[in-house]
Short mmCIF file of C-alpha atoms in Angstrom, two decimals:
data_model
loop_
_atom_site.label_atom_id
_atom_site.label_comp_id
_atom_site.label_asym_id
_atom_site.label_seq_id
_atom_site.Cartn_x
_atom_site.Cartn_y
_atom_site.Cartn_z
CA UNK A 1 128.23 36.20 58.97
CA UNK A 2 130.59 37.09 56.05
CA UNK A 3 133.51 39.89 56.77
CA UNK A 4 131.52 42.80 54.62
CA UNK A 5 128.50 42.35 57.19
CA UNK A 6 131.06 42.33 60.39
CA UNK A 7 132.65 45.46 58.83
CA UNK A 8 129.08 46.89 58.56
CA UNK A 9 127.80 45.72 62.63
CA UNK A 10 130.96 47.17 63.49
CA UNK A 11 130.62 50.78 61.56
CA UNK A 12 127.63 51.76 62.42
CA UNK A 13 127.76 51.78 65.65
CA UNK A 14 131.53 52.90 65.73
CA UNK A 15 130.66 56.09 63.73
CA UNK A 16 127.46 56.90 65.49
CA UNK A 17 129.25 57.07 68.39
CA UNK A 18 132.07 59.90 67.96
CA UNK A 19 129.48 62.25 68.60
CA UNK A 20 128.99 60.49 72.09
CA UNK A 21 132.85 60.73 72.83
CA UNK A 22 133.47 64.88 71.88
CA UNK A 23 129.82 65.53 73.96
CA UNK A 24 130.75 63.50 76.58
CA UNK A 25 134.30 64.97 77.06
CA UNK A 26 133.50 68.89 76.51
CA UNK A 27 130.92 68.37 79.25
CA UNK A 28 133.07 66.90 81.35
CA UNK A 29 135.73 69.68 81.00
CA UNK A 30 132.98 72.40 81.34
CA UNK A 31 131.45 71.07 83.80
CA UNK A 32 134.59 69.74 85.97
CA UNK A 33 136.26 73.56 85.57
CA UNK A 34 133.18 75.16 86.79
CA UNK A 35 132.46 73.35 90.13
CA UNK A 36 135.68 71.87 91.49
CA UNK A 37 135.50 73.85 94.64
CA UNK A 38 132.76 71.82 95.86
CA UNK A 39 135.45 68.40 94.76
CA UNK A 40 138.07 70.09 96.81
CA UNK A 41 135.30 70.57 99.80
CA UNK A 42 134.07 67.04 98.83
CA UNK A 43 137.73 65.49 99.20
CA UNK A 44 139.27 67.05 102.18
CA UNK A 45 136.01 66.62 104.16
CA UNK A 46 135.68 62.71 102.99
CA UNK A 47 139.35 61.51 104.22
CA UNK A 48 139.07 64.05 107.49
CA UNK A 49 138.77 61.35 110.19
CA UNK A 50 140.17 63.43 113.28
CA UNK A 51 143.34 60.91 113.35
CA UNK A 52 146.49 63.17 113.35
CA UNK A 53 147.97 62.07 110.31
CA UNK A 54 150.77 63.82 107.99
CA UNK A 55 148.50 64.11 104.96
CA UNK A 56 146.04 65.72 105.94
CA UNK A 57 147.50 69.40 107.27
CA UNK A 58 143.72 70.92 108.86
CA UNK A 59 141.00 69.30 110.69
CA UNK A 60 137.57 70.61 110.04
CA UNK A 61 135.12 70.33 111.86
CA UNK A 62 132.12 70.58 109.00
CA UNK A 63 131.43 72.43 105.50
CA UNK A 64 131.44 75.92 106.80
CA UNK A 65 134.75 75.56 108.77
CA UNK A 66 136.33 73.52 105.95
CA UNK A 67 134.91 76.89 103.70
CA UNK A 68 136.95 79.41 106.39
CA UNK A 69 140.31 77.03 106.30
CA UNK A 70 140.54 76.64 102.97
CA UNK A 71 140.12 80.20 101.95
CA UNK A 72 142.09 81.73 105.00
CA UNK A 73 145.22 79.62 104.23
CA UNK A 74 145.05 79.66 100.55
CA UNK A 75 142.31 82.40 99.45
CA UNK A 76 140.52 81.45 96.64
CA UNK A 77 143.57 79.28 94.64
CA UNK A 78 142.64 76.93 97.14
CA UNK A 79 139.68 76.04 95.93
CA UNK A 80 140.83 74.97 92.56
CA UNK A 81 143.78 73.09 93.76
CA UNK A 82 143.99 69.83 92.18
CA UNK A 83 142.06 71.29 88.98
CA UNK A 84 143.98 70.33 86.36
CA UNK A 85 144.61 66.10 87.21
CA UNK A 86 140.28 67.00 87.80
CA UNK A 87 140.06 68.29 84.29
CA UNK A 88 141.77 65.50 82.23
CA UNK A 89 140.44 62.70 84.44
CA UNK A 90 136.36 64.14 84.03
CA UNK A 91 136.91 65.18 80.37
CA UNK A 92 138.59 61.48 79.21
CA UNK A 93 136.48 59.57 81.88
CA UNK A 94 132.96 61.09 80.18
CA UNK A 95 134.40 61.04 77.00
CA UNK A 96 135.06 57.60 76.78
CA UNK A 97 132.51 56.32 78.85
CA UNK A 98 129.88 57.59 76.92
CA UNK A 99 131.68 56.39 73.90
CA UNK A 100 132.14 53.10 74.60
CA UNK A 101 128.17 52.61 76.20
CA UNK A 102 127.09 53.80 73.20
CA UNK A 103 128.86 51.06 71.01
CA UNK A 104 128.12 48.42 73.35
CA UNK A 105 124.93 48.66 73.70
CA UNK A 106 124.35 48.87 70.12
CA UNK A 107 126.93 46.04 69.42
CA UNK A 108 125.04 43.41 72.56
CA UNK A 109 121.41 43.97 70.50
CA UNK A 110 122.99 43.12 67.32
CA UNK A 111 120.09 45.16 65.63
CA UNK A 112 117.35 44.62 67.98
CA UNK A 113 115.79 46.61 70.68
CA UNK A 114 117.87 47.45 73.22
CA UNK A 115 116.98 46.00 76.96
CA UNK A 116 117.77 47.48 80.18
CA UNK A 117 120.11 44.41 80.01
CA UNK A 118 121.76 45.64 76.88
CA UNK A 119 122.31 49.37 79.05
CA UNK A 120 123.36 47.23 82.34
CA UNK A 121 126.49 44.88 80.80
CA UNK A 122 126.93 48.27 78.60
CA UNK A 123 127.79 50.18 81.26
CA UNK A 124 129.45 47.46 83.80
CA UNK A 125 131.74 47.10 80.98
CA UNK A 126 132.26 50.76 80.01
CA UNK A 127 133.11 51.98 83.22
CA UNK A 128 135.69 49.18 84.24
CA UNK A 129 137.25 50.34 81.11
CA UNK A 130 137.47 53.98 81.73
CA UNK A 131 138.69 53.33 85.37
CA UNK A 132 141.22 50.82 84.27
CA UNK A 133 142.44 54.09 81.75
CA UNK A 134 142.34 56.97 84.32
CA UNK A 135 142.70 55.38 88.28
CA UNK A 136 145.98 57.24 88.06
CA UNK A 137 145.17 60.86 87.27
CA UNK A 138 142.65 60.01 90.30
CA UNK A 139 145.54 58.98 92.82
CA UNK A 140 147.28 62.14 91.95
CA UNK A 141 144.07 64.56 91.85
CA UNK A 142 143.08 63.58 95.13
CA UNK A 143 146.93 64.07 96.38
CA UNK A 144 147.35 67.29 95.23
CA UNK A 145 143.93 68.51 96.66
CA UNK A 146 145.22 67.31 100.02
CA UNK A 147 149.29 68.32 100.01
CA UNK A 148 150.42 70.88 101.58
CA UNK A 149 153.13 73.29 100.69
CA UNK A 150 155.15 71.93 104.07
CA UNK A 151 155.23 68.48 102.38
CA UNK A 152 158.47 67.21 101.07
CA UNK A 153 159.46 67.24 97.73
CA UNK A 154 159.03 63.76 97.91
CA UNK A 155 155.41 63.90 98.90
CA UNK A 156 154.82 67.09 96.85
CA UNK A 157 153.79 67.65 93.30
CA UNK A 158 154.54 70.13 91.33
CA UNK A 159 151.31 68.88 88.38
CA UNK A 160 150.42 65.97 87.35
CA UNK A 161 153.15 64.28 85.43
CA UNK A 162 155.26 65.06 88.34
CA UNK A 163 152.67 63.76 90.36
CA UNK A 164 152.85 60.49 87.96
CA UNK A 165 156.50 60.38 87.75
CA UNK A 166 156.85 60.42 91.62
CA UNK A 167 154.39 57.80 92.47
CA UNK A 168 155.51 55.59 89.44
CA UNK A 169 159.07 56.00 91.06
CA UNK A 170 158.47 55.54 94.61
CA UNK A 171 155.34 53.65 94.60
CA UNK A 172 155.54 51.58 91.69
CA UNK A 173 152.56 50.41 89.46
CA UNK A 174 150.51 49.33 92.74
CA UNK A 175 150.89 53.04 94.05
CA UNK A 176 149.26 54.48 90.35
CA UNK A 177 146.37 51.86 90.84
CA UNK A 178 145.53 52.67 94.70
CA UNK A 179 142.11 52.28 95.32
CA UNK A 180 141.60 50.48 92.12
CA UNK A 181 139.02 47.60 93.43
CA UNK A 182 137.50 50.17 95.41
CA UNK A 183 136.89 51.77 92.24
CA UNK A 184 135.70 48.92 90.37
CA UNK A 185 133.13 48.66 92.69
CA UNK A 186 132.40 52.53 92.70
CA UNK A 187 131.54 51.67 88.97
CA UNK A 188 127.95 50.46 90.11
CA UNK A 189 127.41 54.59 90.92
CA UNK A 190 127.70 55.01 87.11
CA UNK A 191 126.27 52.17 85.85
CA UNK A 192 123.23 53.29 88.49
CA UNK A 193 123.41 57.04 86.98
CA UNK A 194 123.60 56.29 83.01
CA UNK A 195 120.93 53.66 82.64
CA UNK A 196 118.62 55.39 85.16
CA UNK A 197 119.08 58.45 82.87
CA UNK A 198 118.42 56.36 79.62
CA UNK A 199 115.80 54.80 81.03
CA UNK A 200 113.71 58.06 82.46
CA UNK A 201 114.25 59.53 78.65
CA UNK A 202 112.77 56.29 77.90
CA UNK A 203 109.88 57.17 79.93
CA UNK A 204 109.31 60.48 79.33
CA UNK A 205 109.25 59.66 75.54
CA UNK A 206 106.51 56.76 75.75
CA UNK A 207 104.62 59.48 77.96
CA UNK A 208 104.24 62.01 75.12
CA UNK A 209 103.70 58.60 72.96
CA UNK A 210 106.98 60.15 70.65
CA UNK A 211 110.11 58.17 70.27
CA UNK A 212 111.72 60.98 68.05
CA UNK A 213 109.98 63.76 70.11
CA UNK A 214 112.61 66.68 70.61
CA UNK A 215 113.29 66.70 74.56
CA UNK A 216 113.09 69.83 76.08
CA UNK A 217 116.67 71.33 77.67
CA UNK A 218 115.52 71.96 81.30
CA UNK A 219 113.78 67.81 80.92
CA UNK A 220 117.86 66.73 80.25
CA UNK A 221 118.30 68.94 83.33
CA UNK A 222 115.76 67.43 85.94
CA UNK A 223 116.39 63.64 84.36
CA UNK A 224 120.31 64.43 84.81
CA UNK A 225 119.64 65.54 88.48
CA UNK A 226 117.14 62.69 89.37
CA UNK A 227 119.66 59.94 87.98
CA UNK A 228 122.23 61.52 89.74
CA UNK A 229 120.77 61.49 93.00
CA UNK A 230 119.28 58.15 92.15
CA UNK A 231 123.16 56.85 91.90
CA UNK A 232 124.83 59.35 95.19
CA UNK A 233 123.03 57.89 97.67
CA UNK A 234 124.11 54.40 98.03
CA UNK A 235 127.41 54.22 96.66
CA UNK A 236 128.88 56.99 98.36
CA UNK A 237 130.25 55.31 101.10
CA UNK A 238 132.98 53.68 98.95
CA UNK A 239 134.19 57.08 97.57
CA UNK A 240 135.01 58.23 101.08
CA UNK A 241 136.75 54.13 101.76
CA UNK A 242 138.58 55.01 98.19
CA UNK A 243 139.88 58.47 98.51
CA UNK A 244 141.16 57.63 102.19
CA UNK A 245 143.25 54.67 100.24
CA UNK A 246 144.37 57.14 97.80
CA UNK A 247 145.62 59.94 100.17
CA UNK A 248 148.60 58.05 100.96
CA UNK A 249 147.98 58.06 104.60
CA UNK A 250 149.40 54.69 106.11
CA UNK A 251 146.77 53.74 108.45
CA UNK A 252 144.52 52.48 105.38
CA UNK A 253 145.94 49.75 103.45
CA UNK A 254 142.98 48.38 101.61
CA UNK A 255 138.84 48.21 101.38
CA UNK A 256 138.37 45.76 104.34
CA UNK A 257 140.99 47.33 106.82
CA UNK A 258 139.88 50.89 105.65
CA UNK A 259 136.16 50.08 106.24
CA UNK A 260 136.49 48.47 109.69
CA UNK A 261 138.43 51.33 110.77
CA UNK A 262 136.29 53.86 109.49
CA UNK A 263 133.17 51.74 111.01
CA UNK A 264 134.91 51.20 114.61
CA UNK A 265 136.18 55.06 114.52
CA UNK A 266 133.30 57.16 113.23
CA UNK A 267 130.28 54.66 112.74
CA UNK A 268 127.82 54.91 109.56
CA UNK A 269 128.40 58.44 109.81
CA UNK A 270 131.88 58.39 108.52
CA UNK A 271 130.89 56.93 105.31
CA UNK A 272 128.83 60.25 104.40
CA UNK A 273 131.56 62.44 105.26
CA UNK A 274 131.59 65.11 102.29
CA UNK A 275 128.36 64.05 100.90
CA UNK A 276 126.41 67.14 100.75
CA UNK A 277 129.45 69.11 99.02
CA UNK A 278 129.48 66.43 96.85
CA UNK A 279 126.02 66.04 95.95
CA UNK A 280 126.31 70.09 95.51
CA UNK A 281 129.11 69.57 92.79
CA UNK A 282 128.25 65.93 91.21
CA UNK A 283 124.43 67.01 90.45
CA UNK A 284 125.06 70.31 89.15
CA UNK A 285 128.13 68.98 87.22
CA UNK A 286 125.81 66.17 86.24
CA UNK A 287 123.49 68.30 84.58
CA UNK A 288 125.62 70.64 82.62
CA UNK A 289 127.57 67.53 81.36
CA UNK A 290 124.40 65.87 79.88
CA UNK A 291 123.52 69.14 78.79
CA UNK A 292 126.45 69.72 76.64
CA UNK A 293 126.55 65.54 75.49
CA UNK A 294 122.94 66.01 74.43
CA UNK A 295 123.08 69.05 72.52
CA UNK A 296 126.43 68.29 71.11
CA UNK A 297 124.28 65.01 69.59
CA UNK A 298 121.91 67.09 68.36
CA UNK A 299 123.99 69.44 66.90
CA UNK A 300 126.04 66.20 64.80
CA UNK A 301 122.41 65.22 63.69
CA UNK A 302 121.42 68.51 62.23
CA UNK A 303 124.86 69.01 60.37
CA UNK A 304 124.28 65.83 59.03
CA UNK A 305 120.57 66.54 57.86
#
């Protein structure tokens, strides 16, 4: 292949796919600002194992106490705490993981059809990218949904590049990158999520026997929440093994310790901590993200017409 027809693989997709990257991260932000109460819920529930340690200031005892806590201590401010680290980790984490799917998958078929194996590598690839980007805005988003105001200032941050600055210092690079291979395998939920969605708008096309049929808005909704719930279910134990890695509490040092503790201590249960907040916020937040990716596509295709 000469250099003007590597220029031209490389393009197409390339261009195509800015679209993907604004859709993907205005959704996220819209979506992320919108529900994060239910992340806060979500994350303090998830690391609650009833041990008595420093990090985590309240023990709850299920959704509706966690609800009471929360509000009683902090009111409502409570319930966005952590927001902002939330924000720019959804908003570049869709942004470029839609951007970067889209490329690949166009780049692996090299102008042919594109497989389920095309979507698959696609999106392995795509989201061990993103993480590799963002697993720090994640260590200090889940932090600062936990501290408490009695922490030190060691332990407390003030927002998220003081939250970066004080793990860099005292932690190091290893302490930015907690719960990193945890992560890597949490990248299975999107991979899950993504090509189950591509594929149902696959389906739903052949069924009306129109590849270029106009989907309907409330069919992005219901694919969004089936994919979703498709992809919640059986990775969400490793969310609750990687946020209790990330909280900074000492008694978990790593996937295998933090799993056999959490088996021994709290059984198959413990591993669903948090789940039903979380499958309140990630569905919804699902939904309105795909929402605003797809439209935002079709919006670049009719400005282009």
């Amino acid at each position: 292949m000469n250099d003007k027809n590597i220029t031209s693989t490389i393009a197409k997709p390339t261009n195509r796919s800015i679209p993907h990257l604004i859709g993907g991260f205005s959704g996220g932000i819209i979506a992320t600002f919108t529900l994060h109460p239910f992340e806060v819920l979500k994350t303090r529930l998830a690391v609650n194992d009833g041990s008595n340690s420093r990090i985590i200031h309240h023990k709850y005892t299920g959704l509706s106490n966690a609800l009471q806590v929360i509000y009683r201590t902090s009111g409502m401010k409570g319930f966005y705490q952590g927001v902002t680290p939330n924000l720019i980790g959804s908003s570049i984490s869709w942004g470029v993981f839609l951007y970067l799917y889209d490329i690949l998958k166009f780049s692996l078929a090299n102008g042919e059809e594109i497989t389920m194996k095309h979507q698959l590598l696609s999106a392995c690839l795509s989201g061990v990218t993103t993480l590799s980007i963002t697993n720090p805005i994640w260590v200090v988003k889940t932090r600062m949904i936990l501290q408490s105001t009695q922490y030190t200032d060691t332990y407390y941050y003030r927002n998220v590049f003081d939250g970066l600055n004080k793990i860099w210092r005292n932690e190091g690079i290893f302490g930015l990158y907690r719960g990193y291979i945890a992560g890597v395998i949490g990248v299975s939920h999107g991979v899950v999520q993504i090509v189950s969605y591509d594929r149902l708008k696959t389906i739903y096309k052949q069924y009306n026997n129109n590849n270029n049929i106009n989907i309907p808005w409330y069919v992005y909704i219901s694919l969004s929440a089936v994919s979703k719930v498709l992809a919640v279910i059986p990775t969400y134990p490793y969310q609750v093994i990687r946020f209790r890695i990330q909280s900074k509490n000492d008694l978990y040092r790593g996937i295998i310790q933090t799993t056999v503790m959490t088996a021994r201590n709290e059984g198959v249960r413990g591993f669903y901590k948090g789940m039903l907040p979380s499958i309140l916020r990630v569905t919804p937040a699902t939904c309105i993200t795909m929402f605003v990716y797809e439209y935002t596509l079709l919006l670049h295709r009719y400005l282009c017409e």
